[in-house]
mmCIF file of C-alpha atoms in Angstrom:
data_model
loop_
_atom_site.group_PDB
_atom_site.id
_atom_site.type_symbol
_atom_site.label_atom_id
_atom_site.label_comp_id
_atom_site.label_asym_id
_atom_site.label_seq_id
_atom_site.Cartn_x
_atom_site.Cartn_y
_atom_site.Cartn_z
ATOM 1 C CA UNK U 1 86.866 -27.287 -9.346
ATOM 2 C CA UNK U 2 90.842 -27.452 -8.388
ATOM 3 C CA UNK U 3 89.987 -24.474 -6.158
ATOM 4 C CA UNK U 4 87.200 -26.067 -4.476
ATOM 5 C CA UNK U 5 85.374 -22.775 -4.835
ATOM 6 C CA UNK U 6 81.191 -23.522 -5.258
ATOM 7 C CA UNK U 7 80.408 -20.198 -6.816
ATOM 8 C CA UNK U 8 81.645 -18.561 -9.870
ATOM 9 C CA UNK U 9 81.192 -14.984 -11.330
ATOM 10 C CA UNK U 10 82.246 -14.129 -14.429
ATOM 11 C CA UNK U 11 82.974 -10.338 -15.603
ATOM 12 C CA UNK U 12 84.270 -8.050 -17.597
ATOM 13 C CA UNK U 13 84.038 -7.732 -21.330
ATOM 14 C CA UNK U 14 84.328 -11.672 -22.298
ATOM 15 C CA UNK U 15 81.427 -11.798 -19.777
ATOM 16 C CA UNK U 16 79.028 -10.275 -23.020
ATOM 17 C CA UNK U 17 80.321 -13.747 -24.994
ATOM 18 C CA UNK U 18 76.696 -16.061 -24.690
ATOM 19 C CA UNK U 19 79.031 -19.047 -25.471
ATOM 20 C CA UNK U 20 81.191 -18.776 -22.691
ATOM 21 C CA UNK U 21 78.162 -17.716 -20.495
ATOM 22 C CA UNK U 22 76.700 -20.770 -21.479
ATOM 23 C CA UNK U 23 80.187 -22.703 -20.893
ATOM 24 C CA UNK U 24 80.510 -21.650 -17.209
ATOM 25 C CA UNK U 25 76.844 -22.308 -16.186
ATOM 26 C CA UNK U 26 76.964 -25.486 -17.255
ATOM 27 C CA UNK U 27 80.103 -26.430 -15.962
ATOM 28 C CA UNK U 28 79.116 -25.001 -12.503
ATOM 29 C CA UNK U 29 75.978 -26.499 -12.299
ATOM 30 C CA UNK U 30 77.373 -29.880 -13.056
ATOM 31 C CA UNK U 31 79.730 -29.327 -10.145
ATOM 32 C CA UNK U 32 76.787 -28.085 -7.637
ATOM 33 C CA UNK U 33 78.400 -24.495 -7.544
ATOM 34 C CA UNK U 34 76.182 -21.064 -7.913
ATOM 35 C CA UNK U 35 76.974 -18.875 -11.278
ATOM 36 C CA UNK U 36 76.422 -14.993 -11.177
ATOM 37 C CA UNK U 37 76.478 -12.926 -14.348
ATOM 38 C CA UNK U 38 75.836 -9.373 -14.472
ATOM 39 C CA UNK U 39 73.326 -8.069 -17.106
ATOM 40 C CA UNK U 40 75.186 -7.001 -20.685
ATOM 41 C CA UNK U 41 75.540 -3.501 -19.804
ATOM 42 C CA UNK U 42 77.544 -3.697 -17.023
ATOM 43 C CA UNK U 43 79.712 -6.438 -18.315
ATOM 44 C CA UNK U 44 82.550 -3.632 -19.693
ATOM 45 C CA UNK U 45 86.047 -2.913 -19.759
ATOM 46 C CA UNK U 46 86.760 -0.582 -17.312
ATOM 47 C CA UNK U 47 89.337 1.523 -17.978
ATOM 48 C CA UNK U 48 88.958 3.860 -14.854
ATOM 49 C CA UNK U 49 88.863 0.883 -12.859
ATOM 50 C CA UNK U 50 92.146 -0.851 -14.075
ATOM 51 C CA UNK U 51 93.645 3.350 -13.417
ATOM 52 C CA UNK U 52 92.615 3.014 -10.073
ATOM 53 C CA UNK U 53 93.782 -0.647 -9.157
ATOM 54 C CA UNK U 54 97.251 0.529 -10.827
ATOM 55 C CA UNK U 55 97.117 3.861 -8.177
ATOM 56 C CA UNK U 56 95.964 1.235 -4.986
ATOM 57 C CA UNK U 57 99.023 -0.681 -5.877
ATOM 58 C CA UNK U 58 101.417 2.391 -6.612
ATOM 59 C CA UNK U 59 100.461 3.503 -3.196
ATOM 60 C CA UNK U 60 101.022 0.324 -1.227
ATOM 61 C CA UNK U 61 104.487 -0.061 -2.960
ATOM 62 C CA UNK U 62 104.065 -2.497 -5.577
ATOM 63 C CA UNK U 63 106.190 -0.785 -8.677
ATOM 64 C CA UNK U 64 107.344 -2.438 -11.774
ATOM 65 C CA UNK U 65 109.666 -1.865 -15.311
ATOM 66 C CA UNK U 66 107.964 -1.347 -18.654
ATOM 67 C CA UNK U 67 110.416 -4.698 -18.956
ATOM 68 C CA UNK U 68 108.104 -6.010 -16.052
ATOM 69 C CA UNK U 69 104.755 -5.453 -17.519
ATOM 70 C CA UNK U 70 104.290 -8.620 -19.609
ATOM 71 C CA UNK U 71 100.845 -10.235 -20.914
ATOM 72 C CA UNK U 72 100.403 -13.828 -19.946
ATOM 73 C CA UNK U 73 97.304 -15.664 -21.256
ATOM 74 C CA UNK U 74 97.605 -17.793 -18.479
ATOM 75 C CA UNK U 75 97.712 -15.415 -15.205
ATOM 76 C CA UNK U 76 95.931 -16.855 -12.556
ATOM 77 C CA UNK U 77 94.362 -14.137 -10.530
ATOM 78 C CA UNK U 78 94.461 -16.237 -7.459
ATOM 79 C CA UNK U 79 97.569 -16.495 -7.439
ATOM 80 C CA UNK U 80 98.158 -12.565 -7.310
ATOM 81 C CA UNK U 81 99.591 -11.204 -4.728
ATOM 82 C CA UNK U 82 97.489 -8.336 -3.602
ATOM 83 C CA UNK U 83 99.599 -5.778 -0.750
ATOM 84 C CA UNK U 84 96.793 -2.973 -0.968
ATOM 85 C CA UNK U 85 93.592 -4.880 1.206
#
């Protein structure tokens, strides 16, 4: 809603958790927005695919320290700056 997006897609692996599935549809239709799931099997963690974001961004000059590398619950992926589009 703070986005003012009116469609949401949820992926990966937490995209196999019916709860949250169940969550996000109903919080997008009470906010008029479209919700897109993919079937179980192709909600995965994708290793290869994290390998080859990490190569896009090695190649467009985006480097980083180990010290760098950091988990943050909160990350907002729009608010990523992405160099390699």
């Amino acid at each position: 809603a703070h986005t003012e997006k009116n469609e949401v897609l949820l992926g990966g692996g937490v995209a196999c958790n019916k709860r949250l599935r169940e969550m996000v549809k109903t919080m997008a239709k009470e906010r008029g927005a479209k919700f897109y799931v993919p079937r179980n099997n192709l909600c995965v963690d994708n290793g290869a695919m994290i390998a080859w974001n990490g190569i896009l961004m090695y190649q467009s000059g985006t480097k980083m320290s180990i010290k760098e590398t950091t988990i943050d619950q909160k990350y907002r992926t729009d608010m990523v700056d992405v160099k390699w589009r």
